[in-house]
Tab-separated table of C-alpha atoms in Angstrom:
chain	number	residue	atom	x	y	z
A	1	MET	CA	7.496	4.538	24.826
A	2	LYS	CA	6.985	7.791	22.978
A	3	ILE	CA	6.796	6.911	19.278
A	4	ALA	CA	7.060	9.569	16.552
A	5	ILE	CA	5.885	8.545	13.072
A	6	VAL	CA	6.948	10.803	10.197
A	7	THR	CA	5.023	9.854	7.065
A	8	GLU	CA	4.628	11.175	3.512
A	9	THR	CA	0.941	10.170	3.551
A	10	PHE	CA	-1.758	9.940	6.212
A	11	LEU	CA	-5.421	10.718	6.785
A	12	PRO	CA	-7.650	11.596	5.041
A	13	SER	CA	-5.670	9.811	2.304
A	14	THR	CA	-6.488	6.121	1.897
A	15	ASP	CA	-3.867	3.708	0.625
A	16	GLY	CA	-2.023	0.633	1.830
A	17	VAL	CA	0.501	2.679	3.806
A	18	VAL	CA	-2.210	4.612	5.670
A	19	THR	CA	-4.170	1.414	6.389
A	20	ARG	CA	-1.069	-0.251	7.843
A	21	LEU	CA	-0.181	2.795	9.940
A	22	LYS	CA	-3.705	3.104	11.377
A	23	ALA	CA	-3.560	-0.545	12.493
A	24	CYS	CA	-0.150	-0.019	14.097
A	25	ILE	CA	-1.190	3.148	15.924
A	26	ARG	CA	-4.295	1.435	17.336
A	27	TYR	CA	-2.105	-1.409	18.603
A	28	PHE	CA	0.581	0.895	20.082
A	29	LEU	CA	-2.057	2.899	21.958
A	30	LYS	CA	-3.739	-0.295	23.215
A	31	GLU	CA	-0.365	-1.453	24.550
A	32	GLY	CA	-0.010	1.780	26.536
A	33	HIS	CA	2.434	3.702	24.346
A	34	ASP	CA	2.184	7.325	23.225
A	35	VAL	CA	2.135	8.129	19.497
A	36	ARG	CA	2.677	11.364	17.596
A	37	VAL	CA	2.236	11.540	13.811
A	38	ILE	CA	4.008	14.151	11.677
A	39	ALA	CA	2.384	14.260	8.229
A	40	PRO	CA	1.297	16.622	5.427
A	41	ASP	CA	-1.340	19.033	6.748
A	42	LEU	CA	-4.569	17.793	5.149
A	43	GLY	CA	-6.931	19.014	7.861
A	44	VAL	CA	-6.926	15.968	10.177
A	45	TYR	CA	-5.234	16.541	13.543
A	46	GLU	CA	-6.093	13.481	15.616
A	47	PHE	CA	-6.512	9.751	15.114
A	48	GLU	CA	-8.060	7.705	17.941
A	49	GLY	CA	-6.041	9.518	20.610
A	50	ALA	CA	-2.830	10.084	18.648
A	51	LYS	CA	-2.082	13.722	17.809
A	52	ILE	CA	-1.290	14.552	14.167
A	53	ASP	CA	1.069	17.478	13.618
A	54	GLY	CA	0.541	18.885	10.130
A	55	VAL	CA	3.322	20.239	7.939
A	56	PRO	CA	2.244	22.655	5.139
A	57	ALA	CA	1.337	20.688	2.006
A	58	ARG	CA	0.932	21.557	-1.667
A	59	THR	CA	0.323	19.863	-4.993
A	60	LEU	CA	3.359	19.141	-7.151
A	61	PRO	CA	3.441	19.622	-10.957
A	62	PHE	CA	3.886	15.905	-11.700
A	63	TYR	CA	1.109	14.705	-9.339
A	64	ARG	CA	-1.850	17.076	-9.168
A	65	SER	CA	-4.317	14.770	-7.411
A	66	LYS	CA	-2.488	14.697	-4.077
A	67	LYS	CA	-0.795	17.162	-1.725
A	68	PHE	CA	2.754	16.595	-0.482
A	69	ALA	CA	4.742	18.274	2.282
A	70	LEU	CA	8.197	19.457	1.252
A	71	PRO	CA	11.258	19.210	3.526
A	72	ASN	CA	10.609	21.598	6.399
A	73	ARG	CA	12.498	22.802	9.514
A	74	LYS	CA	9.202	22.572	11.385
A	75	VAL	CA	9.931	18.832	11.739
A	76	SER	CA	12.937	19.673	13.918
A	77	GLY	CA	10.813	21.764	16.293
A	78	LEU	CA	8.071	19.115	16.463
A	79	LEU	CA	10.561	16.354	17.293
A	80	LYS	CA	12.300	18.484	19.953
A	81	GLU	CA	8.976	19.358	21.546
A	82	TYR	CA	7.747	15.747	21.606
A	83	ASP	CA	11.165	14.243	22.478
A	84	PRO	CA	10.377	10.692	21.312
A	85	ASP	CA	12.111	7.475	22.297
A	86	ILE	CA	12.123	6.395	18.660
A	87	VAL	CA	11.247	7.841	15.245
A	88	HIS	CA	9.729	5.769	12.437
A	89	VAL	CA	10.075	7.466	9.038
A	90	VAL	CA	7.591	5.924	6.623
A	91	ASN	CA	8.494	5.927	2.915
A	92	PRO	CA	11.142	8.671	3.283
A	93	ALA	CA	11.286	10.800	0.139
A	94	ILE	CA	10.203	14.449	0.537
A	95	LEU	CA	8.866	15.244	4.029
A	96	GLY	CA	10.637	12.049	5.088
A	97	PHE	CA	13.963	13.684	4.185
A	98	SER	CA	13.390	16.049	7.127
A	99	GLY	CA	12.353	13.125	9.325
A	100	VAL	CA	15.614	11.306	8.609
A	101	TYR	CA	17.838	14.410	8.770
A	102	TYR	CA	16.498	15.798	12.047
A	103	SER	CA	16.219	12.401	13.753
A	104	LYS	CA	19.943	11.888	13.202
A	105	LYS	CA	20.848	15.513	14.021
A	106	LEU	CA	18.896	15.409	17.299
A	107	GLY	CA	20.184	11.935	18.200
A	108	TYR	CA	16.920	9.977	18.127
A	109	PRO	CA	17.061	6.270	17.158
A	110	MET	CA	15.237	5.712	13.877
A	111	ILE	CA	13.552	3.026	11.800
A	112	ALA	CA	12.651	3.600	8.143
A	113	SER	CA	10.180	1.596	6.054
A	114	TYR	CA	10.115	1.222	2.265
A	115	HIS	CA	6.700	0.867	0.611
A	116	THR	CA	6.885	2.288	-2.922
A	117	ASN	CA	9.114	1.249	-5.811
A	118	VAL	CA	9.617	4.762	-7.166
A	119	ALA	CA	12.541	3.762	-9.396
A	120	GLN	CA	10.357	1.264	-11.253
A	121	TYR	CA	7.555	3.830	-11.633
A	122	LEU	CA	9.899	6.097	-13.607
A	123	ASP	CA	9.566	3.793	-16.635
A	124	TYR	CA	5.870	4.729	-16.885
A	125	TYR	CA	6.602	8.466	-16.869
A	126	LYS	CA	9.467	8.348	-19.423
A	127	LEU	CA	11.984	9.255	-16.711
A	128	SER	CA	14.079	6.072	-16.699
A	129	LEU	CA	17.217	8.210	-17.042
A	130	PHE	CA	16.869	9.187	-13.369
A	131	LYS	CA	16.697	5.653	-11.953
A	132	GLY	CA	20.322	5.637	-10.806
A	133	PHE	CA	19.886	8.915	-8.949
A	134	VAL	CA	16.626	7.735	-7.316
A	135	TRP	CA	18.248	4.544	-6.019
A	136	TRP	CA	21.211	6.566	-4.714
A	137	TYR	CA	18.892	9.037	-2.944
A	138	PHE	CA	16.731	6.399	-1.248
A	139	ARG	CA	19.784	4.345	-0.259
A	140	LYS	CA	21.330	7.440	1.412
A	141	LEU	CA	18.137	8.064	3.393
A	142	HIS	CA	17.469	4.477	4.415
A	143	ASN	CA	21.047	3.717	5.418
A	144	LYS	CA	20.868	6.404	8.100
A	145	ALA	CA	18.266	4.249	9.892
A	146	GLU	CA	19.150	1.678	12.557
A	147	LEU	CA	16.819	-0.759	10.793
A	148	ASN	CA	14.860	-0.819	7.529
A	149	LEU	CA	11.540	-2.531	6.896
A	150	CYS	CA	10.020	-3.557	3.569
A	151	THR	CA	6.915	-5.539	2.679
A	152	SER	CA	8.102	-8.631	0.781
A	153	ASN	CA	11.101	-10.958	0.413
A	154	THR	CA	11.400	-9.959	-3.239
A	155	VAL	CA	11.719	-6.268	-2.358
A	156	LYS	CA	14.173	-7.128	0.443
A	157	ALA	CA	16.440	-8.867	-2.082
A	158	GLU	CA	16.175	-5.905	-4.481
A	159	LEU	CA	16.994	-3.368	-1.760
A	160	GLU	CA	19.986	-5.395	-0.593
A	161	GLU	CA	21.171	-5.627	-4.189
A	162	HIS	CA	21.115	-1.819	-4.300
A	163	GLY	CA	23.136	-1.489	-1.097
A	164	PHE	CA	20.394	-0.957	1.516
A	165	GLN	CA	21.534	-2.172	4.944
A	166	ASN	CA	19.835	-4.082	7.766
A	167	VAL	CA	16.610	-4.799	5.836
A	168	HIS	CA	13.813	-6.881	7.388
A	169	VAL	CA	10.446	-7.994	5.976
A	170	TRP	CA	7.399	-6.460	7.662
A	171	LYS	CA	4.635	-9.058	7.931
A	172	ARG	CA	1.323	-8.754	6.121
A	173	GLY	CA	-1.897	-7.883	7.898
A	174	VAL	CA	-5.569	-7.280	7.128
A	175	ASP	CA	-8.808	-6.477	8.959
A	176	THR	CA	-10.580	-9.832	8.756
A	177	GLU	CA	-13.547	-8.558	10.776
A	178	LEU	CA	-14.337	-5.688	8.399
A	179	LEU	CA	-13.430	-7.595	5.228
A	180	HIS	CA	-15.461	-10.790	4.940
A	181	PRO	CA	-17.640	-12.571	2.346
A	182	ASN	CA	-20.701	-11.903	4.526
A	183	LYS	CA	-20.509	-8.207	3.568
A	184	TYR	CA	-22.159	-9.119	0.234
A	185	SER	CA	-24.971	-6.760	-0.804
A	186	ASP	CA	-27.402	-7.054	-3.739
A	187	GLU	CA	-27.653	-3.267	-3.792
A	188	MET	CA	-23.869	-2.840	-4.034
A	189	ARG	CA	-23.593	-5.520	-6.737
A	190	ASP	CA	-26.278	-3.770	-8.769
A	191	ARG	CA	-24.425	-0.470	-8.412
A	192	LEU	CA	-21.002	-1.869	-9.348
A	193	SER	CA	-22.310	-3.902	-12.279
A	194	ASN	CA	-24.275	-0.962	-13.701
A	195	GLY	CA	-27.523	-2.940	-13.376
A	196	ASN	CA	-26.078	-6.211	-14.725
A	197	PRO	CA	-25.774	-8.305	-11.540
A	198	GLU	CA	-26.033	-11.585	-13.448
A	199	LYS	CA	-22.706	-10.931	-15.242
A	200	LYS	CA	-19.236	-11.713	-13.871
A	201	LEU	CA	-18.220	-8.617	-11.927
A	202	LEU	CA	-14.515	-7.775	-12.129
A	203	LEU	CA	-13.171	-5.418	-9.448
A	204	TYR	CA	-10.123	-3.167	-9.293
A	205	VAL	CA	-9.377	-1.239	-6.075
A	206	GLY	CA	-6.481	1.172	-5.753
A	207	ARG	CA	-4.793	4.342	-6.873
A	208	LEU	CA	-5.550	5.273	-10.474
A	209	ALA	CA	-2.060	5.843	-11.872
A	210	ALA	CA	-0.272	4.931	-15.105
A	211	GLU	CA	1.985	2.335	-13.482
A	212	LYS	CA	-1.038	0.306	-12.332
A	213	GLU	CA	-1.654	-0.798	-15.969
A	214	ILE	CA	-5.448	-0.762	-15.488
A	215	GLU	CA	-6.004	-0.275	-19.232
A	216	LYS	CA	-5.239	-3.966	-19.759
A	217	ILE	CA	-8.621	-4.966	-18.324
A	218	LYS	CA	-10.463	-3.517	-21.335
A	219	SER	CA	-9.225	-6.424	-23.485
A	220	VAL	CA	-11.500	-8.854	-21.605
A	221	LEU	CA	-14.561	-6.613	-21.923
A	222	SER	CA	-13.880	-6.387	-25.660
A	223	VAL	CA	-13.827	-10.148	-26.309
A	224	SER	CA	-16.506	-11.377	-23.873
A	225	ASP	CA	-19.918	-9.968	-22.957
A	226	GLN	CA	-19.990	-12.069	-19.771
A	227	PHE	CA	-17.909	-9.538	-17.794
A	228	VAL	CA	-18.491	-6.083	-16.342
A	229	LEU	CA	-15.924	-3.971	-14.454
A	230	ALA	CA	-15.937	-1.728	-11.378
A	231	ILE	CA	-12.967	0.567	-10.705
A	232	VAL	CA	-12.789	1.803	-7.106
A	233	GLY	CA	-10.350	4.578	-6.262
A	234	ASP	CA	-8.997	7.853	-7.534
A	235	GLY	CA	-5.735	9.298	-8.793
A	236	PRO	CA	-3.954	11.298	-11.488
A	237	HIS	CA	-4.819	8.833	-14.267
A	238	ARG	CA	-8.592	8.786	-13.739
A	239	HIS	CA	-9.537	11.069	-16.635
A	240	GLU	CA	-7.444	9.049	-19.104
A	241	LEU	CA	-8.979	5.803	-17.816
A	242	GLU	CA	-12.529	7.122	-18.151
A	243	LYS	CA	-11.786	7.945	-21.799
A	244	HIS	CA	-10.105	4.555	-22.338
A	245	PHE	CA	-13.098	2.594	-20.957
A	246	ALA	CA	-15.769	4.773	-22.593
A	247	GLY	CA	-18.339	2.576	-24.338
A	248	THR	CA	-17.627	-0.459	-22.135
A	249	ASN	CA	-19.641	-1.688	-19.162
A	250	THR	CA	-17.335	-0.034	-16.597
A	251	VAL	CA	-18.344	1.835	-13.426
A	252	PHE	CA	-16.005	4.345	-11.729
A	253	THR	CA	-17.028	4.775	-8.079
A	254	GLY	CA	-14.296	7.092	-6.808
A	255	LEU	CA	-13.002	6.378	-3.301
A	256	LEU	CA	-14.952	4.025	-1.018
A	257	HIS	CA	-14.249	3.515	2.687
A	258	GLY	CA	-15.054	1.205	5.578
A	259	GLU	CA	-18.246	-0.825	5.294
A	260	GLU	CA	-18.933	0.482	1.795
A	261	LEU	CA	-15.536	-0.719	0.562
A	262	ALA	CA	-15.981	-4.068	2.346
A	263	SER	CA	-19.331	-4.483	0.587
A	264	ALA	CA	-17.746	-3.654	-2.788
A	265	TYR	CA	-15.161	-6.400	-2.332
A	266	ALA	CA	-17.644	-9.023	-1.125
A	267	SER	CA	-20.233	-8.213	-3.803
A	268	SER	CA	-17.810	-8.755	-6.703
A	269	ASP	CA	-16.671	-11.973	-8.407
A	270	VAL	CA	-12.992	-11.600	-9.323
A	271	PHE	CA	-10.312	-9.159	-8.193
A	272	VAL	CA	-8.031	-7.936	-10.990
A	273	PHE	CA	-4.519	-6.694	-10.214
A	274	PRO	CA	-2.581	-5.966	-13.429
A	275	SER	CA	0.325	-4.005	-11.898
A	276	THR	CA	3.864	-5.402	-12.007
A	277	THR	CA	5.409	-2.640	-9.840
A	278	GLU	CA	3.970	-3.339	-6.385
A	279	THR	CA	6.071	-3.876	-3.257
A	280	LEU	CA	3.180	-5.807	-1.683
A	281	GLY	CA	-0.355	-4.980	-2.794
A	282	LEU	CA	-2.444	-4.767	0.393
A	283	VAL	CA	-5.568	-4.842	-1.790
A	284	ILE	CA	-4.685	-8.448	-2.728
A	285	THR	CA	-4.923	-9.464	0.929
A	286	GLU	CA	-8.135	-7.441	1.365
A	287	ALA	CA	-9.706	-9.148	-1.669
A	288	MET	CA	-8.753	-12.609	-0.373
A	289	ALA	CA	-10.206	-11.815	3.062
A	290	SER	CA	-13.442	-10.877	1.261
A	291	GLY	CA	-13.562	-14.220	-0.543
A	292	LEU	CA	-12.445	-13.010	-3.958
A	293	PRO	CA	-10.199	-15.055	-6.254
A	294	LEU	CA	-7.534	-13.021	-8.022
A	295	VAL	CA	-5.957	-12.478	-11.384
A	296	ALA	CA	-2.539	-10.837	-11.026
A	297	ALA	CA	0.701	-10.383	-12.913
A	298	GLU	CA	3.306	-12.985	-12.017
A	299	SER	CA	5.941	-11.068	-10.033
A	300	GLY	CA	7.940	-11.673	-6.872
A	301	PRO	CA	5.548	-9.929	-4.457
A	302	THR	CA	2.376	-11.430	-6.010
A	303	CYS	CA	3.871	-14.939	-5.895
A	304	GLU	CA	4.403	-14.415	-2.148
A	305	GLN	CA	0.685	-13.661	-1.766
A	306	ILE	CA	-1.113	-15.763	-4.390
A	307	GLU	CA	-0.776	-19.483	-5.002
A	308	ASN	CA	-1.457	-20.030	-8.690
A	309	ASN	CA	-4.576	-22.123	-9.406
A	310	HIS	CA	-5.320	-22.289	-5.665
A	311	THR	CA	-6.151	-18.772	-4.428
A	312	GLY	CA	-6.008	-17.088	-7.823
A	313	LEU	CA	-4.540	-17.175	-11.304
A	314	LEU	CA	-1.216	-15.585	-12.273
A	315	TYR	CA	-0.572	-14.412	-15.805
A	316	ASP	CA	2.745	-13.888	-17.592
A	317	PRO	CA	3.138	-10.126	-18.265
A	318	GLU	CA	5.763	-10.887	-20.936
A	319	LYS	CA	3.409	-13.117	-22.926
A	320	PRO	CA	1.034	-11.217	-25.270
A	321	GLY	CA	-2.593	-12.121	-24.695
A	322	ASP	CA	-1.962	-14.112	-21.516
A	323	PHE	CA	-3.782	-11.587	-19.313
A	324	THR	CA	-6.965	-11.849	-21.380
A	325	ALA	CA	-6.753	-15.638	-21.686
A	326	THR	CA	-6.256	-15.971	-17.917
A	327	LEU	CA	-9.253	-13.797	-17.057
A	328	LEU	CA	-11.492	-15.622	-19.522
A	329	LYS	CA	-10.990	-18.802	-17.476
A	330	PHE	CA	-13.381	-17.259	-14.967
A	331	GLU	CA	-16.246	-17.857	-17.356
A	332	ASP	CA	-16.111	-21.217	-15.525
A	333	GLU	CA	-18.087	-20.603	-12.306
A	334	THR	CA	-16.859	-23.843	-10.722
A	335	LEU	CA	-13.255	-22.649	-10.969
A	336	ARG	CA	-14.194	-19.227	-9.568
A	337	LYS	CA	-15.940	-20.712	-6.538
A	338	ARG	CA	-13.078	-23.106	-5.799
A	339	LEU	CA	-10.476	-20.360	-5.853
A	340	ALA	CA	-12.733	-17.969	-3.898
A	341	LYS	CA	-13.151	-20.462	-1.074
A	342	ALA	CA	-9.403	-21.145	-0.905
A	343	ALA	CA	-8.548	-17.426	-0.980
A	344	HIS	CA	-10.770	-16.668	2.003
A	345	LYS	CA	-9.528	-19.677	3.966
A	346	GLU	CA	-5.904	-18.611	3.381
A	347	ILE	CA	-6.462	-15.209	5.010
A	348	SER	CA	-9.255	-15.891	7.510
A	349	GLU	CA	-6.947	-16.258	10.527
A	350	MET	CA	-4.878	-13.155	9.709
A	351	GLY	CA	-5.357	-9.820	11.468
A	352	TRP	CA	-3.264	-6.710	12.087
A	353	GLU	CA	-1.874	-7.625	15.517
A	354	ALA	CA	1.095	-9.784	14.432
A	355	GLN	CA	2.563	-7.148	12.089
A	356	SER	CA	1.966	-4.368	14.635
A	357	LYS	CA	3.616	-6.359	17.429
A	358	GLN	CA	6.527	-7.142	15.105
A	359	VAL	CA	7.337	-3.480	14.496
A	360	LEU	CA	6.800	-2.580	18.163
A	361	ASP	CA	9.306	-5.292	19.121
A	362	TYR	CA	11.812	-3.733	16.698
A	363	TYR	CA	11.256	-0.322	18.355
A	364	LYS	CA	11.880	-1.815	21.810
A	365	GLU	CA	14.996	-3.644	20.629
A	366	ILE	CA	16.520	-0.511	19.096
A	367	VAL	CA	15.684	1.675	22.097
A	368	SER	CA	17.234	-0.856	24.508
A	369	VAL	CA	20.421	-1.046	22.390
A	370	GLU	CA	20.647	2.760	22.334
A	371	GLU	CA	20.170	2.905	26.105
A	372	ALA	CA	22.843	0.240	26.670
A	373	GLN	CA	25.299	2.111	24.446
A	374	SER	CA	24.510	5.391	26.241
A	375	ASN	CA	25.090	3.795	29.657
A	376	THR	CA	28.381	2.312	28.479
A	377	ALA	CA	29.511	5.697	27.161
A	378	ASN	CA	28.693	7.299	30.513
C-alpha cells in the first residue's frame, strides 16, 4: 500500500505522538509498504526511507515554543502527486484540517487518530468558554473519517459521549530494547541529582506546559530533604517552572533523546506524573519499561496503565495534600523496590509491533471495503 500520514507534529519534535508514528513507519516499511509524511516544515525531509513533505510552519501567539503549519492548499497537491491508497490524519486540528478536507475532496479513504484533549487544556488557559466550540470542531473533523483511533478506553467513552463515530482504542507500545533498567549510569544519576546521588531522585519527562501541573512536585521537596528532582523536556511553561523551583534541588535538563533519555529513566528512582489531562501518557509506559515505579493522578487513562500499590501509587487529585503524602511513601526503599520490579515485569514483553500491526490491519480493512464498494458501483 501507499500510506500518506498527515500530522500536526513530527521530527525533529519529540513527544508521544512522534514516538508512536516513528514506530509505525518503521513497521510499515519493514512490511513492504510505501509511506509519505506530510508535516510542518521543520527542516527534516526523510525518516528511515520515508519521505517527509514539509508545509510552511510558524509560531502562534499562544504557543511560542513550537512551530505549527496552518491549513494549506499545498496538501492537496502533495496528496494528488503521491496518490495514496489511504490517508491517516494524526491529531487533526490545524494542518490536519487540510488533511481531512482534501482527503475527502479527492476521494481517498481516511483514518483519523485523537491524541490530545484540547478541550480539557482550555481550563488551564482561562478559555473554558470555548470548550463547546472545540468539541464541535473536532467532532466535525473526526466524523469525516472512516475510522477513528484513540489511546485509551476512557478517552473512547468520552469521544463517544461527544458524538464521535466509529472509535477504536489504539494499543499501547514501547521500545523495550532501548528502555531498560540496565541503562542505569552513575554519571547520569550524578547529573540529574545535582551531585546528590544518595537521595531519592524524582523524575518528570514531558512537555513543560501549564496543564501538566508540574508545580505540584515542589510540595515534596519543601517537606522532605530526602528527595531531589530532575525535569526532562521543554515547552512554553519552562521559564515559569524555573522560577517556581528556584531554591530547591531541581535540575532542568532540556530535551534528551535516545540512549541519553533511556539512561535518565533508568538512573532515577520514582517517576512523577501529576497531570490529569492525558489521553494516555506514553512516558508512563517508558518509565515502567525502565524499571521505575510511578506516582500519578488517579484518572481513567492512568488507571488503565498503573495498578495502584503494584506498579505505582495513585493519588486523589481532589484531595488536598494527597499528592505529597503519596510521594512521601517512597521514603520506604522496600516499597520502591517492590513496585519498581513489578512495573518492569508488567511492560517487559511489550514492544511496538502489536500496535503498528493493529493500525496497518485497519488500513487494509478500509482499503478493501473501498475497493469492494468501487467494484460494486462499476
